[in-house]
PDB file of C-alpha atoms in Angstrom:
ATOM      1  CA  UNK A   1      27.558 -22.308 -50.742  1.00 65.00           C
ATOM      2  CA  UNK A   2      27.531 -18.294 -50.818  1.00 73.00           C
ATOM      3  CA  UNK A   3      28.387 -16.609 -53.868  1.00 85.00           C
ATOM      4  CA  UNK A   4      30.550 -13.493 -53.425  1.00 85.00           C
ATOM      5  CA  UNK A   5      27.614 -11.522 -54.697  1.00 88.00           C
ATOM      6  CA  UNK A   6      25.291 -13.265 -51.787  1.00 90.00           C
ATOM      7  CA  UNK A   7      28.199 -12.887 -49.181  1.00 91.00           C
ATOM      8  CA  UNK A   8      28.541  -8.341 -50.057  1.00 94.00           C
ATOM      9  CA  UNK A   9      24.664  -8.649 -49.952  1.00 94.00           C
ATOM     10  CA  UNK A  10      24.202  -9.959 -46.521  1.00 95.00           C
ATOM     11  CA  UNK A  11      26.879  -7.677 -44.905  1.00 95.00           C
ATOM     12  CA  UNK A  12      25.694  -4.862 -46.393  1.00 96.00           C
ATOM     13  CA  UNK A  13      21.960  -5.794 -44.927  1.00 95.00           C
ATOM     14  CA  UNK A  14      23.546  -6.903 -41.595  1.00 95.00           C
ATOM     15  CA  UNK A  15      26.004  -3.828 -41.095  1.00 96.00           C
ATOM     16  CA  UNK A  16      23.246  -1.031 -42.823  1.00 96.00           C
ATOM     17  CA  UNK A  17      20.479  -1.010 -39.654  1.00 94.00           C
ATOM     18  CA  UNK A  18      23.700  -0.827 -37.110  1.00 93.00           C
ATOM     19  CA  UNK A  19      25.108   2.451 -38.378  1.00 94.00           C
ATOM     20  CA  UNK A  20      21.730   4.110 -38.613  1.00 93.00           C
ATOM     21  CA  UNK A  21      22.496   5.745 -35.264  1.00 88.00           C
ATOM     22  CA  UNK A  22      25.564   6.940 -36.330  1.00 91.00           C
ATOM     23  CA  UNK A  23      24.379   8.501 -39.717  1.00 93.00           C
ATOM     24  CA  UNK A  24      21.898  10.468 -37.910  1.00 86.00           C
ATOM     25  CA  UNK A  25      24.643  11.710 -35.764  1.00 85.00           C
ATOM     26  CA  UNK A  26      27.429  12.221 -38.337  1.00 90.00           C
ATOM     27  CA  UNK A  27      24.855  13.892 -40.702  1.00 90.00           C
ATOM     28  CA  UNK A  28      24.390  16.808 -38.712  1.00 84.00           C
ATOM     29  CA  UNK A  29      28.623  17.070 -37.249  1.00 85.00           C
ATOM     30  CA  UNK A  30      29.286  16.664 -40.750  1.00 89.00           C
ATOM     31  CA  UNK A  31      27.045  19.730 -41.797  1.00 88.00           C
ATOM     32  CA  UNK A  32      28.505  21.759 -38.934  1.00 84.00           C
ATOM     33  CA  UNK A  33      32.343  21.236 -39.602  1.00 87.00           C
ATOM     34  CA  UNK A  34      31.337  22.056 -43.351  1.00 90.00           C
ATOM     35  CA  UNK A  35      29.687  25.138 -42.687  1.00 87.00           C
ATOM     36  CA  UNK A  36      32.727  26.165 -40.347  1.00 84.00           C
ATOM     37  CA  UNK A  37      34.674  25.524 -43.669  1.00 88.00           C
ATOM     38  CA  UNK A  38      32.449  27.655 -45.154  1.00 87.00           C
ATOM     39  CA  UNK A  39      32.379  30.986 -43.485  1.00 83.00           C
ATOM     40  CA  UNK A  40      35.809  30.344 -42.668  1.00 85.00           C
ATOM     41  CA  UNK A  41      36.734  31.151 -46.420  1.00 87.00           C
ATOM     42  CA  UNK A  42      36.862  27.664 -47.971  1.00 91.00           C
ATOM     43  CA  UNK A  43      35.146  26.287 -50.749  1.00 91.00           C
ATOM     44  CA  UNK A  44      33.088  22.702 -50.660  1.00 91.00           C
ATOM     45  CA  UNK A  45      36.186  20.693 -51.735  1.00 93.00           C
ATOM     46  CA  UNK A  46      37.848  21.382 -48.719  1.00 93.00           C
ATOM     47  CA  UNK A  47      35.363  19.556 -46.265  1.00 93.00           C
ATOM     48  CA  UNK A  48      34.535  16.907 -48.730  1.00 95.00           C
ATOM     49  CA  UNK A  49      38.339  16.306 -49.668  1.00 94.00           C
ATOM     50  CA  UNK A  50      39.150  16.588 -46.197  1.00 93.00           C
ATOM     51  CA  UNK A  51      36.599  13.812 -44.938  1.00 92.00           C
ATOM     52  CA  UNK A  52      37.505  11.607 -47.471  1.00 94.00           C
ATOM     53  CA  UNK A  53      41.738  11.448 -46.796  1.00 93.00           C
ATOM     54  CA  UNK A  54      41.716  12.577 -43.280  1.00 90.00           C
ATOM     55  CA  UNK A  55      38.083  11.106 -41.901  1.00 91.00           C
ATOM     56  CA  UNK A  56      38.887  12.248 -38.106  1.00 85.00           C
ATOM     57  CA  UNK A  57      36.307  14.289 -36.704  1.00 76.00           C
ATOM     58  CA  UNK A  58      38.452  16.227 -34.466  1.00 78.00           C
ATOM     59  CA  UNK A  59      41.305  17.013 -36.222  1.00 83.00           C
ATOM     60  CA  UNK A  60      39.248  18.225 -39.030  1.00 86.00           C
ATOM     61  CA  UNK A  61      37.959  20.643 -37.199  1.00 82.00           C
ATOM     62  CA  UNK A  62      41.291  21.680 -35.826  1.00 80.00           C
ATOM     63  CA  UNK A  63      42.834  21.572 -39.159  1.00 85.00           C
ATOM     64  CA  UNK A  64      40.727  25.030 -40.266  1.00 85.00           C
ATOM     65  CA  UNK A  65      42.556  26.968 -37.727  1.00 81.00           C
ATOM     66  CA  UNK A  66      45.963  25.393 -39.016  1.00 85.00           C
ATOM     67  CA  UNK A  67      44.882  25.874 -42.286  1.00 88.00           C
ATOM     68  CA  UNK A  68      44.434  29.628 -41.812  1.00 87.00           C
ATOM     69  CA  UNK A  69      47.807  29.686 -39.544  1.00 83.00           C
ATOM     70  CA  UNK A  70      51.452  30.005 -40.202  1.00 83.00           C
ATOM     71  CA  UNK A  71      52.724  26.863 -42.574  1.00 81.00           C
ATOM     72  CA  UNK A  72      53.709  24.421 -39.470  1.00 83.00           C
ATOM     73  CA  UNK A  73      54.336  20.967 -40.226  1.00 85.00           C
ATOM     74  CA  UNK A  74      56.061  19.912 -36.969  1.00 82.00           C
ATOM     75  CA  UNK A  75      53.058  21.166 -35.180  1.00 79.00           C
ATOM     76  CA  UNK A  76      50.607  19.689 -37.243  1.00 82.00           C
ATOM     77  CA  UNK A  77      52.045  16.403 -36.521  1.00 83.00           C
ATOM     78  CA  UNK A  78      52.456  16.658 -32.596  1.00 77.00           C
ATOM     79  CA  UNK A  79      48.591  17.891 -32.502  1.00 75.00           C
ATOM     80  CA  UNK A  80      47.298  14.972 -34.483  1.00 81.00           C
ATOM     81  CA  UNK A  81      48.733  12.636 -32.736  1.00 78.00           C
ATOM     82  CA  UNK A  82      47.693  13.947 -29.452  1.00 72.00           C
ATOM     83  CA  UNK A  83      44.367  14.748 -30.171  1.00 73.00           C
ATOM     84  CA  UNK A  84      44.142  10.967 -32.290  1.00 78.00           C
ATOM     85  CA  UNK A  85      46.358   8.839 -29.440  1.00 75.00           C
ATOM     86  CA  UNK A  86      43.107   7.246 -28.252  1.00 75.00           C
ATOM     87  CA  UNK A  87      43.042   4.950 -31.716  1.00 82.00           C
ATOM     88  CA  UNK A  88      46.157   3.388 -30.722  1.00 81.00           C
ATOM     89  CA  UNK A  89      44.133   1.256 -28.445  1.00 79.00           C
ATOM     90  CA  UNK A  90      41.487   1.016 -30.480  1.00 84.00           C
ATOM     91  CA  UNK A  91      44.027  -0.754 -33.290  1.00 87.00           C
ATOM     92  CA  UNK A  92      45.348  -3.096 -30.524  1.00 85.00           C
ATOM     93  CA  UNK A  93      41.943  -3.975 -29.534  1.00 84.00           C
ATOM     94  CA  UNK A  94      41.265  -4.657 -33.083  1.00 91.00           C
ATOM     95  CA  UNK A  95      44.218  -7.004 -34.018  1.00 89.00           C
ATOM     96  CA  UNK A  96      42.803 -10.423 -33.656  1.00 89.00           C
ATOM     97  CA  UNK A  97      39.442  -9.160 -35.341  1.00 92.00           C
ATOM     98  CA  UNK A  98      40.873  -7.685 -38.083  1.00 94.00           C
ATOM     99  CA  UNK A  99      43.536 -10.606 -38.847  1.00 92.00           C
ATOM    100  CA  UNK A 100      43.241 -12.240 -42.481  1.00 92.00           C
ATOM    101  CA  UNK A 101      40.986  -9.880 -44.446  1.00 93.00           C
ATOM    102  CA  UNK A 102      43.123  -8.964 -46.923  1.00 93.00           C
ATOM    103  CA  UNK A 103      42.747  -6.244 -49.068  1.00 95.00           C
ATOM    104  CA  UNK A 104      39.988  -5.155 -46.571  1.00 95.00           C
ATOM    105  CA  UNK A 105      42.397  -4.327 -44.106  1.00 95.00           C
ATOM    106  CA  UNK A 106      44.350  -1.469 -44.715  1.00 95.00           C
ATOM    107  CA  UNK A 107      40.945   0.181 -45.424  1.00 96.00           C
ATOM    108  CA  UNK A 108      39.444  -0.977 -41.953  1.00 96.00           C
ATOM    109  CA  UNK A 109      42.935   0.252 -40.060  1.00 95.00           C
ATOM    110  CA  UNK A 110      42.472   3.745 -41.881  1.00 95.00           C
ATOM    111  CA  UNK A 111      38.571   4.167 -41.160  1.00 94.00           C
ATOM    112  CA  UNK A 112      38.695   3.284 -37.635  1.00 93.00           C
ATOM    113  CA  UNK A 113      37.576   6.119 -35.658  1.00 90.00           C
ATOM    114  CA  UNK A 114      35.353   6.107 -32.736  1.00 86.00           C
ATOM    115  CA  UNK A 115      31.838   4.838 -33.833  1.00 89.00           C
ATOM    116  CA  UNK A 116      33.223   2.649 -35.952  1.00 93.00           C
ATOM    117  CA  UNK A 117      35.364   0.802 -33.506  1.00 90.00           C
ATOM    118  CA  UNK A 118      32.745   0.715 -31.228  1.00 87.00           C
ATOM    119  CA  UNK A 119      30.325  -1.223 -33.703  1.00 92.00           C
ATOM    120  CA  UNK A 120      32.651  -4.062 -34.921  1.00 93.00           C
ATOM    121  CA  UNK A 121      34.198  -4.634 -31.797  1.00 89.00           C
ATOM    122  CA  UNK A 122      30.530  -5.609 -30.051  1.00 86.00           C
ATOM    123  CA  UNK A 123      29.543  -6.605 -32.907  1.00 88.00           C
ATOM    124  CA  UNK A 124      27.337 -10.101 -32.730  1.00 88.00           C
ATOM    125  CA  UNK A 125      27.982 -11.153 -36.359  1.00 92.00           C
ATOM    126  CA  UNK A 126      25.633 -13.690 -37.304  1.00 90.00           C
ATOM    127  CA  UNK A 127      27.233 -16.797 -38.464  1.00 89.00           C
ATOM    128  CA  UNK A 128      26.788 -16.879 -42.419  1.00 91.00           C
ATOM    129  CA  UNK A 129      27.426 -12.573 -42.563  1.00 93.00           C
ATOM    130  CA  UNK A 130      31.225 -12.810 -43.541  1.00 94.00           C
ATOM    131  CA  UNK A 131      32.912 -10.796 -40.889  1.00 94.00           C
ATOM    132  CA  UNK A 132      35.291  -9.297 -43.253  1.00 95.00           C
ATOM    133  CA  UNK A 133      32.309  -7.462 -45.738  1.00 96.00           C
ATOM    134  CA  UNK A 134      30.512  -6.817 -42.489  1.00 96.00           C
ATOM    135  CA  UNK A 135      33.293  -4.509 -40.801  1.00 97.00           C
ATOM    136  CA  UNK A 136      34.317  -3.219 -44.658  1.00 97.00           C
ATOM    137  CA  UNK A 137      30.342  -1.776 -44.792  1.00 97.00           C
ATOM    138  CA  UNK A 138      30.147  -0.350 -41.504  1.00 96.00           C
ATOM    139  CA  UNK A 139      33.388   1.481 -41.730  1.00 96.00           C
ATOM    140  CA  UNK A 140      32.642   2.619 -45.035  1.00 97.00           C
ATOM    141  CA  UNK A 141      28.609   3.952 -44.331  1.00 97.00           C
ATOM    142  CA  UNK A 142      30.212   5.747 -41.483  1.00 96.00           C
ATOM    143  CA  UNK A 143      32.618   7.569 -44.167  1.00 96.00           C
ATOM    144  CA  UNK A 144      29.943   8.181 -46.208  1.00 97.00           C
ATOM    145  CA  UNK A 145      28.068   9.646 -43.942  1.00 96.00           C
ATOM    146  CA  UNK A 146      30.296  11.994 -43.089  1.00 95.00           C
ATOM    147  CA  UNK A 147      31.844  12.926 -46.153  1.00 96.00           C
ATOM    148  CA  UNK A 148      28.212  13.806 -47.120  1.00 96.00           C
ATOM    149  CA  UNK A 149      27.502  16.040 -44.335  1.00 93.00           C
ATOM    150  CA  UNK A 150      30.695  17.609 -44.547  1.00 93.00           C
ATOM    151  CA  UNK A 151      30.088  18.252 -48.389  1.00 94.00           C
ATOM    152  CA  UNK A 152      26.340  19.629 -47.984  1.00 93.00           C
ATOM    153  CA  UNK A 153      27.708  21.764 -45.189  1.00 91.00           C
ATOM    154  CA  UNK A 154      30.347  23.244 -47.251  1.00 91.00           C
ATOM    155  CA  UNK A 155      28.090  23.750 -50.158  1.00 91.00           C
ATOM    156  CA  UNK A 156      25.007  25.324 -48.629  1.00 84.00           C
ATOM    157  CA  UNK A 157      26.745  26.622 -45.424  1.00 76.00           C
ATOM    158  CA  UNK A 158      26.094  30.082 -46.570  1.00 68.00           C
ATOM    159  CA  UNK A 159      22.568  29.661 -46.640  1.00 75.00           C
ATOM    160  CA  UNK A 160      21.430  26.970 -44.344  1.00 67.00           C
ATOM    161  CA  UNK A 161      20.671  28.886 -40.566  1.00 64.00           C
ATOM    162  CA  UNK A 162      22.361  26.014 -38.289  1.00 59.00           C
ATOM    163  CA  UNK A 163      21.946  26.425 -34.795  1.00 62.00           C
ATOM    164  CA  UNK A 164      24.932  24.019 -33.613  1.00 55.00           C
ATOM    165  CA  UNK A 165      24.500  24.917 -29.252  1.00 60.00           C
ATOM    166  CA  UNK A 166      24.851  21.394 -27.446  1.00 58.00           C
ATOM    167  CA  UNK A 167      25.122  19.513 -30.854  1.00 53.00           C
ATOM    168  CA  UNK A 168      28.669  18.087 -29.768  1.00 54.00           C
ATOM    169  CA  UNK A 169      26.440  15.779 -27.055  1.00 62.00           C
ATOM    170  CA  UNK A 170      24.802  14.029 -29.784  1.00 56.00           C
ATOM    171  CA  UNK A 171      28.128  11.280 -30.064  1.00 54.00           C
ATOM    172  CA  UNK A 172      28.178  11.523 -26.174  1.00 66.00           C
ATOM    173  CA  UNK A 173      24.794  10.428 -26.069  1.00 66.00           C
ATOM    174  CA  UNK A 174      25.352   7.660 -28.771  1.00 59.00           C
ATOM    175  CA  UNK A 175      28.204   6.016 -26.644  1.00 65.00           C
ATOM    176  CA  UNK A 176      26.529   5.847 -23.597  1.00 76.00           C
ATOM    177  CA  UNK A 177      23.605   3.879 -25.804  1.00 67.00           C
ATOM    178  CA  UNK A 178      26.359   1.644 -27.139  1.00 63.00           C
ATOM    179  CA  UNK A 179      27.530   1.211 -24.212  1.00 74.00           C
ATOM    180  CA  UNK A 180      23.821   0.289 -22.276  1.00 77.00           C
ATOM    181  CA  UNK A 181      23.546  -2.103 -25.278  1.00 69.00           C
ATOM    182  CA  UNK A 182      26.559  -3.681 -24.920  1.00 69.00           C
ATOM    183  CA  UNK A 183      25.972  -3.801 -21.015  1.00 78.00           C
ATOM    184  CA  UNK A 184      22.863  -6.063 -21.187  1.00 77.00           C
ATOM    185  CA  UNK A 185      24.574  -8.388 -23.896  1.00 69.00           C
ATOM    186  CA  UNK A 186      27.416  -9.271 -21.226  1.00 72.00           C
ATOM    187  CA  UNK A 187      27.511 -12.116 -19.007  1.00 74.00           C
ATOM    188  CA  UNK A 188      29.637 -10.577 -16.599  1.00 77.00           C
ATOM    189  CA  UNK A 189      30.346  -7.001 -15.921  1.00 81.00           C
ATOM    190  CA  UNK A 190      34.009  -6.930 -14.840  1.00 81.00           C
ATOM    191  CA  UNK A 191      35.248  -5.571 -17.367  1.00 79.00           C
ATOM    192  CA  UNK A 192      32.615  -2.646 -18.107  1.00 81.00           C
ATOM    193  CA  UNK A 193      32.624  -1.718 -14.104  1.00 88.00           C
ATOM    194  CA  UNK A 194      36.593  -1.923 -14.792  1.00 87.00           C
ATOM    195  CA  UNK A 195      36.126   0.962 -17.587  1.00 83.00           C
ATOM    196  CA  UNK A 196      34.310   3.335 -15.604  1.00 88.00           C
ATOM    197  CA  UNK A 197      36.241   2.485 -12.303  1.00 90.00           C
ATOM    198  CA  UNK A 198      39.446   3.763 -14.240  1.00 89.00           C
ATOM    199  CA  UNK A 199      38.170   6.296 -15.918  1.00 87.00           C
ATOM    200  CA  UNK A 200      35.959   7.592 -13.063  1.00 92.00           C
ATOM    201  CA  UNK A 201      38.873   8.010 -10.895  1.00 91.00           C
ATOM    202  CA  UNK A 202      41.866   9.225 -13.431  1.00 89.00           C
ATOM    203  CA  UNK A 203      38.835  11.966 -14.261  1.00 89.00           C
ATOM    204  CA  UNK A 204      39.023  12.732 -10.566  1.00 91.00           C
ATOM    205  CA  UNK A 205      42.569  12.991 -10.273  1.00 91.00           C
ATOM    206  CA  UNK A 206      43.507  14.586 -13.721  1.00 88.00           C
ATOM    207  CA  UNK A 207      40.698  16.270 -14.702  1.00 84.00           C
ATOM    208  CA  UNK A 208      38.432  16.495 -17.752  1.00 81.00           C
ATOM    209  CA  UNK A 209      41.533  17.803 -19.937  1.00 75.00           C
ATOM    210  CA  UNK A 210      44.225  15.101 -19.287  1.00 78.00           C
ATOM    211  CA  UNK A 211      42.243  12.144 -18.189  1.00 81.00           C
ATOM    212  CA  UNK A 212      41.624  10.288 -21.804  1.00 74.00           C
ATOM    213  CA  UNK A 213      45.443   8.896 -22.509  1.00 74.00           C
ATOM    214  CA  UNK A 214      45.903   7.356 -18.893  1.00 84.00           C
ATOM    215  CA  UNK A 215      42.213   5.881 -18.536  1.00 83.00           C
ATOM    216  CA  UNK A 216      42.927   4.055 -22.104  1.00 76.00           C
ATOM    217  CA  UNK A 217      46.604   3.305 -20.638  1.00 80.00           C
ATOM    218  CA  UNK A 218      45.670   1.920 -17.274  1.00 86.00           C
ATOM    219  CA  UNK A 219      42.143   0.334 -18.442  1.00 81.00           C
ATOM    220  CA  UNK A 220      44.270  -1.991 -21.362  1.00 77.00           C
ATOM    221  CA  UNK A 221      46.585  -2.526 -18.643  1.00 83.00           C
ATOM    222  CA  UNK A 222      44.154  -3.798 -16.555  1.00 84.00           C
ATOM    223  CA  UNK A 223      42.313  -5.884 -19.379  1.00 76.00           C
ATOM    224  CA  UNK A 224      45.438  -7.458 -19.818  1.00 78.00           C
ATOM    225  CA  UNK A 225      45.860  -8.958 -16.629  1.00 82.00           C
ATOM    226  CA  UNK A 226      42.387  -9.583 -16.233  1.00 78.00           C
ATOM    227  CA  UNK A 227      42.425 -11.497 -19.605  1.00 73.00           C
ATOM    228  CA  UNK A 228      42.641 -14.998 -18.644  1.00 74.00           C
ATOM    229  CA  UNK A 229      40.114 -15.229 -15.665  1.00 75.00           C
ATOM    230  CA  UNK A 230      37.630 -13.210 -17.830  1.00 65.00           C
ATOM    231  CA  UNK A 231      38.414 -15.592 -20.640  1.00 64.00           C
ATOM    232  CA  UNK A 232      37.674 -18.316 -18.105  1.00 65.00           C
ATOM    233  CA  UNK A 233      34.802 -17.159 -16.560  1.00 58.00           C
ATOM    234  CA  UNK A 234      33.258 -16.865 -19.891  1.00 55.00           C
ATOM    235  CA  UNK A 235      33.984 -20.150 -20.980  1.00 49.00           C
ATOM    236  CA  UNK A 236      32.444 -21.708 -17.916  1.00 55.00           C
ATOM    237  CA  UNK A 237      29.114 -19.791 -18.419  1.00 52.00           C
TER     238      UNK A 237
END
């Protein structure tokens, strides 16, 4: 029988080694966004403060030019939640995994961004890591790691000569690794080829700017129907 103790101990050891990738890769976004703070006129708190309440990449960076812009709440809102739409599939995805943790839980719904979502939803949790600590540490290392870019950034931003060209392929890069990963751990590629089908084609017809929000639409949609053979076919493998 685990102690509690035992139980943080072997989540923390279990989750650690899977969000190496991403601390290499939030690290140095983290650094950029808080030198952008920087020579855009805001101290270190602003970064640091920001990772740690808002902890969305992409609206962070956004935020600097709303932060410098006419006081515009409305606006604010609207741009969040079209830039952030995409984890409202990413929460439905993660109902069922997420379900009876507790005091965990709000914490897991409000560090759910990208990398994080997609390490606990492929994650192959061995049997005695509780699942619960496991997705608490990997949502919180990925925090951390930002926060801590974000900070050093802001503080030494001045100083530090940061060439940030073709830095922003870095998370590309680490998705389609994720994704190659999660490829050779399937059984069945239905629903993978399903992904890229639908996106492939909505990228065709809508175009790099608009494609995101209908892929994620059309590719749950598609899950969703597909649910019950997949569910079958994997149970007769």
């Amino acid at each position: 029988m685990q102690t509690t103790r035992q139980k943080i101990l072997l989540a923390f050891r279990a989750a650690f080694p899977r969000t190496l990738p991403i601390m290499a890769g939030f690290l140095f976004l983290g650094i950029s966004y808080g030198i952008y703070m920087n020579v855009s006129g805001f101290s270190f708190l602003y970064p640091m403060l920001m990772g740690l309440t808002i902890f969305a990449g992409s609206i962070e960076f956004v935020a600097v030019s709303m932060l410098l812009g006419a006081f515009d709440p409305v606006q604010a809102l609207l741009m969040t939640i079209m830039i952030n739409a995409r984890h409202l599939f990413y929460g439905i995805s993660m109902l069922d995994k997420y379900r009876g943790l507790g005091w965990k839980k709000p914490y897991l719904i409000f560090g759910l961004c990208d990398e994080t979502f997609s390490i606990n939803y492929t994650a192959d949790i061995p049997k005695e890591v509780d699942r619960g600590w496991y997705y608490f540490f990997v949502t919180l290392l990925n925090q951390i790691y930002w926060v801590s870019g974000a900070t050093i950034g802001g503080l030494f931003g001045s100083i530090i000569p940061f060439e940030t060209e073709g830095l922003d392929f870095v998370m590309t890069a680490l998705f389609v690794v994720i994704f190659l990963d999660q490829w050779m751990k399937e059984k069945n590629h239905v629903s993978s080829l399903t992904g890229l089908g639908v996106s492939l084609v909505c990228l065709l017809t809508l175009k790099a700017d608009n494609f995101m929000i209908p892929s994620m639409v059309l590719i749950l949609l598609a899950l969703t129907a597909l649910r019950k053979p997949l569910e079958k076919a994997g149970a007769d493998q």
